[in-house]
Amino acid sequence: TLFYKQVFFSLSPFPSLPENKILVAQRPLLIVANKTATLVCNYTYNGTGKEFRASLHKGSDSAVEVCFISWNTTKISSNSNKEFNCQGIHDKDKVIFNLWNMSASQTDIYFCKIEAMYPPPYVYNEKSNGTVIHVKGKVGNTPIETEEPQSAIPLWIMVAVTGVLAFYSMLITAVFINYWQKSKKNMYHQSDYMNMTPRHPPYQKNKGYPSYAPTRDYTAYRS
């Protein structure tokens, strides 16, 4: 028997283990498109345990136990978390967890835990790399609510209205600038006309004298 065990572990994909050790291997990714997933937990155990427990845990911290299965040489029992539809099946050196009616909110990383319960010593596997279960499609029986793309018509209307407003704004601005330039030219012309008005020198008043002296008629004296 020892010889066959050595041959088995030499041919196994798992490395050789010391006594009473459990090693678990999982596939890294599982895509779920029809709400149904089958997660296989392959394991090796070289101890003398007779009673075992295998459980599936959700989350990076394994905080949620999804379901479990326990078995011995004569009896198998299984139980599931009420928030999941899960059933565990033991088959030789692997445990199969079947999940159905999965929802997108259950997308997460899942870990398998295998425990040798009896007889002592109690052992369990070190935490594996886990399997990311990516649930696509529907949430339960209700389709995932996705944001519908907005119709292109309101966008075009908004663009057209914006273009018209911009055009009228530019037109009004151009008319205003033209009017302002014309008004400015008229103001310059009026200022030039006012400057061309003849200006007289200031009137110089001669105190007590006329502005010019009359010419004397000397002929009156000659006669």
XYZ file of N, CA and C in Angstrom:
669
model
N 0.836 -1.209 0.000
C 0.000 0.000 0.000
C 0.865 1.250 0.000
N 1.903 1.274 0.774
C 2.809 2.420 0.803
C 3.439 2.638 -0.554
N 3.758 1.543 -1.248
C 4.356 1.656 -2.579
C 3.384 2.332 -3.549
N 2.099 1.931 -3.493
C 1.108 2.519 -4.402
C 0.885 3.997 -4.098
N 0.929 4.344 -2.807
C 0.798 5.756 -2.442
C 1.941 6.571 -3.021
N 3.147 6.024 -2.923
C 4.301 6.744 -3.459
C 4.190 6.895 -4.965
N 3.732 5.844 -5.641
C 3.551 5.929 -7.092
C 2.495 6.960 -7.436
N 1.382 6.983 -6.657
C 0.297 7.935 -6.936
C 0.776 9.376 -6.806
N 1.475 9.679 -5.726
C 1.918 11.057 -5.517
C 3.016 11.460 -6.483
N 3.780 10.495 -6.966
C 4.805 10.828 -7.957
C 4.169 11.169 -9.291
N 3.016 10.560 -9.586
C 2.316 10.849 -10.839
C 1.333 12.000 -10.702
N 1.020 12.420 -9.499
C 0.033 13.472 -9.274
C 0.606 14.824 -9.656
N -0.264 15.766 -10.140
C 0.205 17.126 -10.451
C 0.589 17.909 -9.217
N 0.155 17.467 -8.028
C 0.514 18.147 -6.801
C 1.904 17.709 -6.346
N 2.644 18.584 -5.732
C 3.946 18.189 -5.192
C 3.761 17.239 -4.019
N 4.794 16.488 -3.706
C 4.711 15.555 -2.586
C 4.510 16.324 -1.289
N 3.660 15.768 -0.411
C 3.303 16.451 0.819
C 3.796 15.664 2.020
N 4.120 16.369 3.091
C 4.390 15.661 4.338
C 3.098 15.067 4.891
N 3.201 14.240 5.852
C 2.042 13.552 6.426
C 1.025 14.552 6.972
N -0.283 14.211 6.801
C -1.394 15.014 7.309
C -1.400 16.442 6.752
N -1.283 16.551 5.458
C -1.396 17.842 4.783
C -2.437 17.735 3.678
N -3.130 18.857 3.452
C -4.131 18.923 2.388
C -3.733 20.053 1.446
N -3.743 19.756 0.170
C -3.435 20.764 -0.845
C -4.603 20.841 -1.817
N -5.059 22.077 -2.109
C -6.224 22.303 -2.972
C -5.793 23.075 -4.206
N -6.351 22.699 -5.352
C -6.099 23.409 -6.614
C -7.433 23.790 -7.243
N -7.514 25.052 -7.716
C -8.727 25.560 -8.366
C -8.350 26.245 -9.666
N -9.266 26.275 -10.601
C -9.041 27.049 -11.815
C -9.185 28.533 -11.480
N -8.419 29.409 -12.125
C -8.404 30.821 -11.722
C -9.653 31.611 -12.096
N -10.327 31.243 -13.204
C -11.450 32.055 -13.682
C -12.566 31.161 -14.188
N -13.793 31.589 -13.889
C -14.976 30.867 -14.344
C -15.995 31.894 -14.824
N -16.307 31.877 -16.114
C -17.279 32.801 -16.700
C -18.650 32.136 -16.699
N -19.641 32.839 -16.166
C -20.999 32.300 -16.070
C -21.915 33.147 -16.940
N -22.477 32.527 -17.980
C -23.370 33.248 -18.890
C -24.820 32.797 -18.763
N -25.058 31.635 -18.140
C -26.424 31.100 -18.040
C -26.864 30.911 -16.592
N -26.269 31.668 -15.679
C -26.611 31.662 -14.257
C -26.219 30.377 -13.536
N -25.524 29.479 -14.213
C -25.139 28.202 -13.610
C -23.627 28.043 -13.657
N -23.049 27.671 -12.517
C -21.593 27.503 -12.435
C -21.269 26.173 -11.770
N -20.178 25.577 -12.230
C -19.663 24.348 -11.623
C -18.205 24.577 -11.266
N -17.936 24.622 -9.977
C -16.578 24.882 -9.497
C -16.009 23.581 -8.932
N -14.893 23.152 -9.487
C -14.254 21.898 -9.076
C -13.055 22.217 -8.187
N -13.032 21.593 -7.012
C -11.910 21.744 -6.080
C -11.145 20.420 -6.029
N -10.035 20.359 -6.723
C -9.178 19.168 -6.670
C -8.306 19.235 -5.420
N -8.139 18.113 -4.776
C -7.325 18.131 -3.558
C -6.556 16.821 -3.403
N -5.499 16.903 -2.633
C -4.740 15.712 -2.230
C -4.639 15.699 -0.713
N -4.686 14.502 -0.176
C -4.578 14.330 1.278
C -3.880 13.007 1.542
N -2.841 13.066 2.341
C -2.071 11.851 2.610
C -2.109 11.448 4.072
N -3.177 11.906 4.768
C -3.314 11.557 6.177
C -4.216 10.355 6.387
N -4.669 10.218 7.611
C -5.476 9.051 7.999
C -6.894 9.435 8.398
N -7.343 10.631 8.014
C -8.681 11.073 8.392
C -9.774 10.214 7.784
N -10.901 10.146 8.515
C -12.049 9.369 8.059
C -13.290 10.241 7.834
N -13.325 11.375 8.492
C -14.445 12.305 8.322
C -13.905 13.628 7.776
N -14.606 14.151 6.775
C -14.126 15.355 6.084
C -15.263 16.368 5.928
N -14.838 17.574 5.744
C -15.786 18.667 5.469
C -15.169 19.550 4.399
N -15.944 19.836 3.363
C -15.499 20.744 2.294
C -16.500 21.890 2.202
N -15.988 23.095 2.099
C -16.868 24.272 2.051
C -16.376 25.248 0.993
N -17.324 26.030 0.483
C -17.023 27.058 -0.521
C -17.258 28.413 0.115
N -16.258 29.294 -0.002
C -16.320 30.601 0.651
C -16.219 31.717 -0.386
N -16.988 32.777 -0.148
C -17.043 33.923 -1.068
C -16.319 35.114 -0.462
N -15.582 35.852 -1.323
C -14.900 37.064 -0.892
C -13.428 36.841 -0.619
N -12.663 37.918 -0.759
C -11.214 37.814 -0.568
C -10.851 37.418 0.857
N -11.731 37.745 1.811
C -11.484 37.364 3.201
C -12.253 36.109 3.597
N -12.895 35.462 2.605
C -13.665 34.225 2.847
C -14.722 34.414 3.929
N -15.323 35.607 3.955
C -16.252 35.933 5.039
C -17.583 35.193 4.922
N -17.990 34.833 3.709
C -19.301 34.212 3.498
C -19.108 32.749 3.112
N -19.702 31.866 3.896
C -19.694 30.452 3.531
C -20.910 30.186 2.653
N -20.654 29.838 1.408
C -21.733 29.651 0.436
C -22.458 28.337 0.697
N -21.728 27.259 0.775
C -22.312 25.955 1.094
C -21.203 25.011 1.532
N -21.604 23.859 2.066
C -20.601 22.884 2.496
C -21.147 21.477 2.293
N -20.238 20.554 2.313
C -20.565 19.135 2.269
C -19.649 18.411 3.241
N -20.207 17.491 3.987
C -19.399 16.678 4.903
C -19.679 15.206 4.617
N -18.667 14.388 4.820
C -18.821 12.964 4.523
C -17.857 12.129 5.359
N -18.251 10.883 5.490
C -17.368 9.866 6.062
C -17.533 8.602 5.227
N -17.196 7.503 5.773
C -17.244 6.263 4.982
C -18.667 5.792 4.708
N -19.653 6.307 5.461
C -21.028 5.809 5.303
C -22.060 6.886 5.024
N -21.742 8.158 5.258
C -22.771 9.196 5.206
C -22.247 10.456 4.523
N -23.149 11.108 3.779
C -22.835 12.391 3.129
C -23.959 13.377 3.452
N -23.610 14.580 3.844
C -24.610 15.630 4.090
C -24.130 16.933 3.466
N -25.110 17.753 3.058
C -24.777 19.012 2.385
C -25.755 20.087 2.821
N -25.286 21.317 2.847
C -26.146 22.435 3.231
C -25.686 23.684 2.484
N -26.630 24.627 2.279
C -26.335 25.828 1.494
C -26.784 27.073 2.234
N -26.049 28.144 2.038
C -26.456 29.457 2.524
C -27.769 29.845 1.845
N -28.684 30.463 2.611
C -30.010 30.778 2.061
C -29.948 31.800 0.928
N -28.855 32.555 0.838
C -28.723 33.543 -0.231
C -28.152 32.937 -1.510
N -27.821 31.652 -1.473
C -27.246 30.982 -2.636
C -28.009 29.691 -2.914
N -27.921 29.270 -4.152
C -28.392 27.950 -4.552
C -27.152 27.124 -4.870
N -26.760 26.293 -3.928
C -25.479 25.592 -4.038
C -25.615 24.177 -3.489
N -24.923 23.273 -4.142
C -24.878 21.885 -3.676
C -23.483 21.330 -3.904
N -22.965 20.652 -2.881
C -21.639 20.061 -2.980
C -21.701 18.568 -3.224
N -20.782 18.076 -4.031
C -20.693 16.647 -4.348
C -19.247 16.209 -4.161
N -19.054 15.100 -3.452
C -17.705 14.558 -3.271
C -17.482 13.427 -4.260
N -16.355 13.481 -4.942
C -16.034 12.452 -5.933
C -14.537 12.155 -5.859
N -14.194 11.120 -5.134
C -12.801 10.675 -4.987
C -11.924 11.806 -4.480
N -11.011 12.313 -5.311
C -10.067 13.328 -4.857
C -10.478 14.733 -5.292
N -11.770 14.975 -5.390
C -12.246 16.315 -5.730
C -13.633 16.543 -5.141
N -13.933 17.819 -4.937
C -15.265 18.232 -4.490
C -15.819 19.178 -5.542
N -17.056 18.910 -5.959
C -17.690 19.713 -7.006
C -18.814 20.526 -6.372
N -18.747 21.843 -6.554
C -19.808 22.728 -6.073
C -20.606 23.219 -7.282
N -21.885 22.881 -7.292
C -22.794 23.338 -8.348
C -23.609 24.515 -7.829
N -23.581 25.611 -8.561
C -24.354 26.802 -8.207
C -25.299 27.133 -9.352
N -26.506 27.550 -9.033
C -27.479 27.909 -10.073
C -28.274 29.151 -9.634
N -28.981 29.723 -10.608
C -29.709 30.986 -10.394
C -28.789 32.059 -9.807
N -27.587 32.120 -10.326
C -26.640 33.124 -9.845
C -26.981 34.490 -10.427
N -26.609 35.520 -9.712
C -26.846 36.891 -10.163
C -25.517 37.615 -10.313
N -25.560 38.728 -11.032
C -24.331 39.496 -11.268
C -23.736 40.013 -9.966
N -24.587 40.241 -8.961
C -24.078 40.728 -7.678
C -23.243 39.680 -6.952
N -23.317 38.431 -7.403
C -22.540 37.359 -6.781
C -21.181 37.150 -7.449
N -20.862 38.018 -8.395
C -19.523 37.978 -8.987
C -18.480 38.292 -7.914
N -17.538 37.388 -7.728
C -16.538 37.561 -6.663
C -15.496 36.447 -6.795
N -14.582 36.415 -5.848
C -13.603 35.333 -5.795
C -14.066 34.308 -4.755
N -13.931 33.036 -5.101
C -14.424 31.946 -4.252
C -13.271 30.999 -3.917
N -13.268 30.535 -2.669
C -12.204 29.657 -2.185
C -12.790 28.338 -1.682
N -12.076 27.269 -1.979
C -12.436 25.948 -1.454
C -11.641 25.683 -0.176
N -12.330 25.119 0.795
C -11.663 24.744 2.042
C -11.974 23.276 2.327
N -10.947 22.468 2.482
C -11.089 21.046 2.778
C -10.528 20.793 4.174
N -11.318 20.118 5.029
C -10.910 19.859 6.408
C -10.999 18.356 6.701
N -9.982 17.862 7.359
C -10.018 16.500 7.898
C -10.441 16.607 9.358
N -11.680 16.179 9.653
C -12.286 16.432 10.952
C -11.938 15.374 12.007
N -11.892 14.105 11.582
C -11.710 13.016 12.550
C -11.084 11.824 11.831
N -10.233 11.092 12.475
C -9.707 11.283 13.848
C -8.628 12.359 13.875
N -8.205 12.760 15.069
C -7.139 13.760 15.153
C -5.870 13.239 14.483
N -4.992 14.172 14.063
C -5.097 15.624 14.243
C -6.004 16.277 13.185
N -6.647 17.364 13.602
C -7.476 18.143 12.674
C -6.557 18.945 11.751
N -6.791 18.840 10.454
C -5.980 19.603 9.484
C -6.907 20.176 8.417
N -6.438 21.245 7.814
C -7.159 21.840 6.680
C -6.139 22.443 5.733
N -6.584 22.706 4.519
C -5.654 23.200 3.500
C -5.304 24.659 3.719
N -4.114 25.021 3.273
C -3.770 26.439 3.222
C -4.604 27.106 2.135
N -4.817 28.397 2.299
C -5.685 29.123 1.371
C -5.101 29.092 -0.037
N -5.946 28.697 -0.993
C -5.495 28.618 -2.386
C -5.620 29.983 -3.062
N -5.314 30.019 -4.347
C -5.443 31.273 -5.097
C -6.890 31.623 -5.401
N -7.791 30.650 -5.261
C -9.204 30.926 -5.464
C -9.607 30.944 -6.927
N -10.918 31.043 -7.131
C -11.502 31.112 -8.474
C -12.395 32.339 -8.562
N -12.143 33.183 -9.539
C -13.015 34.333 -9.781
C -14.195 33.849 -10.616
N -15.394 33.952 -10.050
C -16.616 33.615 -10.784
C -17.236 34.915 -11.268
N -17.248 35.080 -12.585
C -17.802 36.289 -13.200
C -19.167 35.959 -13.792
N -20.212 36.472 -13.156
C -21.580 36.187 -13.589
C -22.028 37.285 -14.542
N -22.411 36.892 -15.738
C -22.850 37.849 -16.755
C -24.340 37.657 -17.021
N -24.932 38.693 -17.617
C -26.299 38.546 -18.116
C -27.353 39.090 -17.200
N -27.936 38.248 -16.370
C -29.125 38.621 -15.617
C -28.864 38.557 -14.122
N -29.651 39.340 -13.383
C -29.646 39.286 -11.930
C -30.849 38.460 -11.516
N -30.615 37.237 -11.054
C -31.728 36.352 -10.715
C -32.556 36.075 -11.943
N -33.881 36.308 -11.845
C -34.769 36.133 -12.987
C -35.076 37.450 -13.668
N -34.467 38.526 -13.176
C -34.741 39.848 -13.728
C -33.540 40.320 -14.516
N -33.739 40.788 -15.742
C -32.599 41.276 -16.524
C -31.923 42.434 -15.824
N -30.625 42.507 -16.018
C -29.861 43.614 -15.445
C -30.311 44.910 -16.090
N -30.562 45.889 -15.238
C -30.967 47.186 -15.761
C -29.735 47.911 -16.260
N -29.743 48.159 -17.529
C -28.618 48.874 -18.136
C -29.113 50.198 -18.671
N -28.257 51.154 -18.686
C -28.609 52.471 -19.171
C -28.727 52.447 -20.677
N -29.927 52.784 -21.168
C -30.126 52.826 -22.605
C -29.431 54.049 -23.172
N -28.791 53.904 -24.323
C -28.163 55.082 -24.928
C -29.208 56.108 -25.302
N -28.938 57.341 -25.036
C -29.881 58.402 -25.337
C -30.022 58.578 -26.840
N -31.244 58.972 -27.232
C -31.520 59.168 -28.650
C -30.660 60.295 -29.193
N -30.280 60.150 -30.470
C -29.424 61.167 -31.091
C -30.213 62.405 -31.489
N -31.586 62.308 -31.581
C -32.396 63.440 -32.046
C -32.286 64.630 -31.105
N -32.486 64.471 -29.779
C -32.340 65.630 -28.901
C -30.961 66.266 -28.988
N -29.939 65.456 -29.178
C -28.589 66.001 -29.293
C -28.465 66.882 -30.523
N -29.007 66.397 -31.662
C -28.938 67.199 -32.881
C -29.744 68.481 -32.739
N -30.899 68.374 -32.084
C -31.711 69.576 -31.890
C -30.942 70.586 -31.050
N -30.308 70.101 -30.006
C -29.541 70.996 -29.145
C -28.392 71.640 -29.912
N -27.720 70.846 -30.750
C -26.620 71.385 -31.556
C -27.132 72.436 -32.528
N -28.289 72.146 -33.166
C -28.851 73.092 -34.134
C -29.241 74.398 -33.457
N -29.924 74.291 -32.303
C -30.336 75.498 -31.582
C -29.118 76.301 -31.153
N -28.100 75.600 -30.673
C -26.870 76.288 -30.270
C -26.220 76.996 -31.453
N -26.223 76.340 -32.622
C -25.651 76.957 -33.815
C -26.411 78.197 -34.241
N -27.765 78.112 -34.209
C -28.585 79.274 -34.592
C -28.342 80.428 -33.635
N -28.334 80.131 -32.342
C -28.092 81.193 -31.358
C -26.711 81.820 -31.545
N -25.721 80.987 -31.826
C -24.376 81.513 -32.047
C -24.336 82.400 -33.290
N -25.055 81.976 -34.363
C -25.081 82.764 -35.590
C -25.724 84.126 -35.343
N -26.896 84.120 -34.668
C -27.568 85.388 -34.404
C -26.752 86.263 -33.466
N -26.066 85.659 -32.545
C -25.218 86.434 -31.647
C -24.091 87.119 -32.421
N -23.467 86.382 -33.351
C -22.405 86.973 -34.171
C -22.967 88.061 -35.078
N -24.181 87.817 -35.635
C -24.794 88.807 -36.522
C -25.094 90.096 -35.775
N -25.687 89.962 -34.591
C -26.004 91.152 -33.795
C -24.732 91.891 -33.407
N -23.701 91.145 -33.058
C -22.423 91.773 -32.702
C -21.836 92.533 -33.887
N -21.905 91.926 -35.095
C -21.379 92.589 -36.290
C -22.158 93.861 -36.595
N -23.504 93.803 -36.487
C -24.329 94.998 -36.738
C -23.998 96.088 -35.736
N -23.844 95.724 -34.485
C -23.527 96.707 -33.457
C -22.178 97.364 -33.722
N -21.177 96.543 -34.087
C -19.844 97.095 -34.368
C -19.900 98.030 -35.568
N -20.640 97.637 -36.611
C -20.770 98.484 -37.799
C -21.440 99.811 -37.457
N -22.525 99.740 -36.656
C -23.226 100.961 -36.255
C -22.322 101.844 -35.412
N -21.552 101.223 -34.532
C -20.663 101.997 -33.663
C -19.576 102.692 -34.476
N -19.034 101.996 -35.487
C -18.001 102.606 -36.330
C -18.572 103.778 -37.130
N -19.793 103.613 -37.677
C -20.416 104.714 -38.427
C -20.687 105.903 -37.523
N -21.185 105.634 -36.319
C -21.451 106.727 -35.378
C -20.168 107.458 -35.030
N -19.101 106.713 -34.903
C -17.817 107.322 -34.569
C -17.334 108.227 -35.706
N -17.521 107.763 -36.980
C -17.121 108.581 -38.126
C -17.938 109.861 -38.195
N -19.258 109.773 -37.945
C -20.113 110.963 -37.965
C -19.681 111.959 -36.914
N -19.304 111.475 -35.761
C -18.836 112.375 -34.707
C -17.558 113.090 -35.136
N -16.660 112.378 -35.822
C -15.426 113.012 -36.306
C -15.742 114.087 -37.343
N -16.689 113.820 -38.282
C -17.047 114.807 -39.310
C -17.653 116.047 -38.681
N -18.561 115.884 -37.745
C -19.172 117.042 -37.092
C -18.121 117.871 -36.380
N -17.166 117.241 -35.784
C -16.102 117.959 -35.087
C -15.267 118.770 -36.073
N -15.027 118.235 -37.292
C -14.262 118.971 -38.302
C -15.032 120.188 -38.776
N -16.365 120.058 -38.988
C -17.172 121.208 -39.416
C -17.140 122.314 -38.384
N -17.202 121.970 -37.164
C -17.155 122.980 -36.110
C -15.799 123.673 -36.092
N -14.760 122.976 -36.378
C -13.428 123.577 -36.377
C -13.227 124.513 -37.568
N -13.986 124.314 -38.697
C -13.846 125.164 -39.877
C -14.604 126.480 -39.751
N -15.382 126.696 -38.742
C -16.102 127.956 -38.544
C -15.091 129.071 -38.334
N -15.184 130.222 -39.159
C -14.178 131.297 -39.033
C -14.205 131.908 -37.649
N -13.055 132.170 -37.204
C -12.915 132.753 -35.883
C -12.359 134.178 -36.021
N -13.017 135.152 -35.417
C -12.568 136.552 -35.444
C -11.639 136.805 -34.282
N -10.653 137.706 -34.564
C -9.782 138.054 -33.436
C -10.571 138.817 -32.394
N -10.194 138.752 -31.242
C -10.933 139.453 -30.180
C -10.966 140.952 -30.440
N -12.140 141.567 -30.193
C -12.364 142.992 -30.450
C -11.535 143.827 -29.487
N -10.742 144.699 -30.084
C -9.895 145.583 -29.279
C -10.570 146.936 -29.117
N -10.908 147.260 -27.963
C -11.595 148.516 -27.673
C -10.571 149.640 -27.454
N -10.835 150.775 -28.154
C -10.020 151.982 -27.922
C -10.781 152.890 -26.977
N -10.205 153.097 -25.902
C -10.887 153.875 -24.885
C -11.095 155.318 -25.369
N -12.379 155.747 -25.601
C -12.725 157.137 -25.936
C -12.434 157.549 -27.337
N -11.933 156.645 -28.226
C -11.579 157.008 -29.589
C -12.301 156.094 -30.542
N -12.627 156.647 -31.711
C -13.232 155.778 -32.738
C -12.193 154.817 -33.279
N -12.710 153.837 -33.937
C -11.810 152.816 -34.448
C -10.902 153.357 -35.534
N -11.280 154.500 -36.219
C -10.373 155.107 -37.205
C -10.620 156.614 -37.187
N -9.633 157.447 -37.691
C -9.730 158.918 -37.704
C -10.206 159.374 -39.065
N -11.200 160.306 -39.183
C -11.692 160.775 -40.501
C -10.631 161.616 -41.200
N -10.649 161.559 -42.525
C -9.693 162.324 -43.337
C -10.167 163.774 -43.451
N -9.274 164.643 -43.187
C -9.634 166.071 -43.246
C -9.675 166.584 -44.696
N -10.650 167.493 -44.975
C -10.795 168.081 -46.308
C -10.146 169.468 -46.266
N -8.932 169.523 -46.851
C -8.187 170.787 -46.833
C -8.646 171.776 -47.885
N -9.469 171.403 -48.795
C -9.932 172.316 -49.866
C -10.785 173.406 -49.298
N -11.458 173.127 -48.198
C -12.311 174.151 -47.598
C -11.473 175.319 -47.118
N -10.288 175.060 -46.695
C -9.434 176.143 -46.229
C -8.859 176.933 -47.384
N -8.633 176.348 -48.539
C -8.046 177.039 -49.683
C -9.002 178.074 -50.265
N -10.238 177.803 -50.216
C -11.158 178.771 -50.759
C -11.342 179.912 -49.774
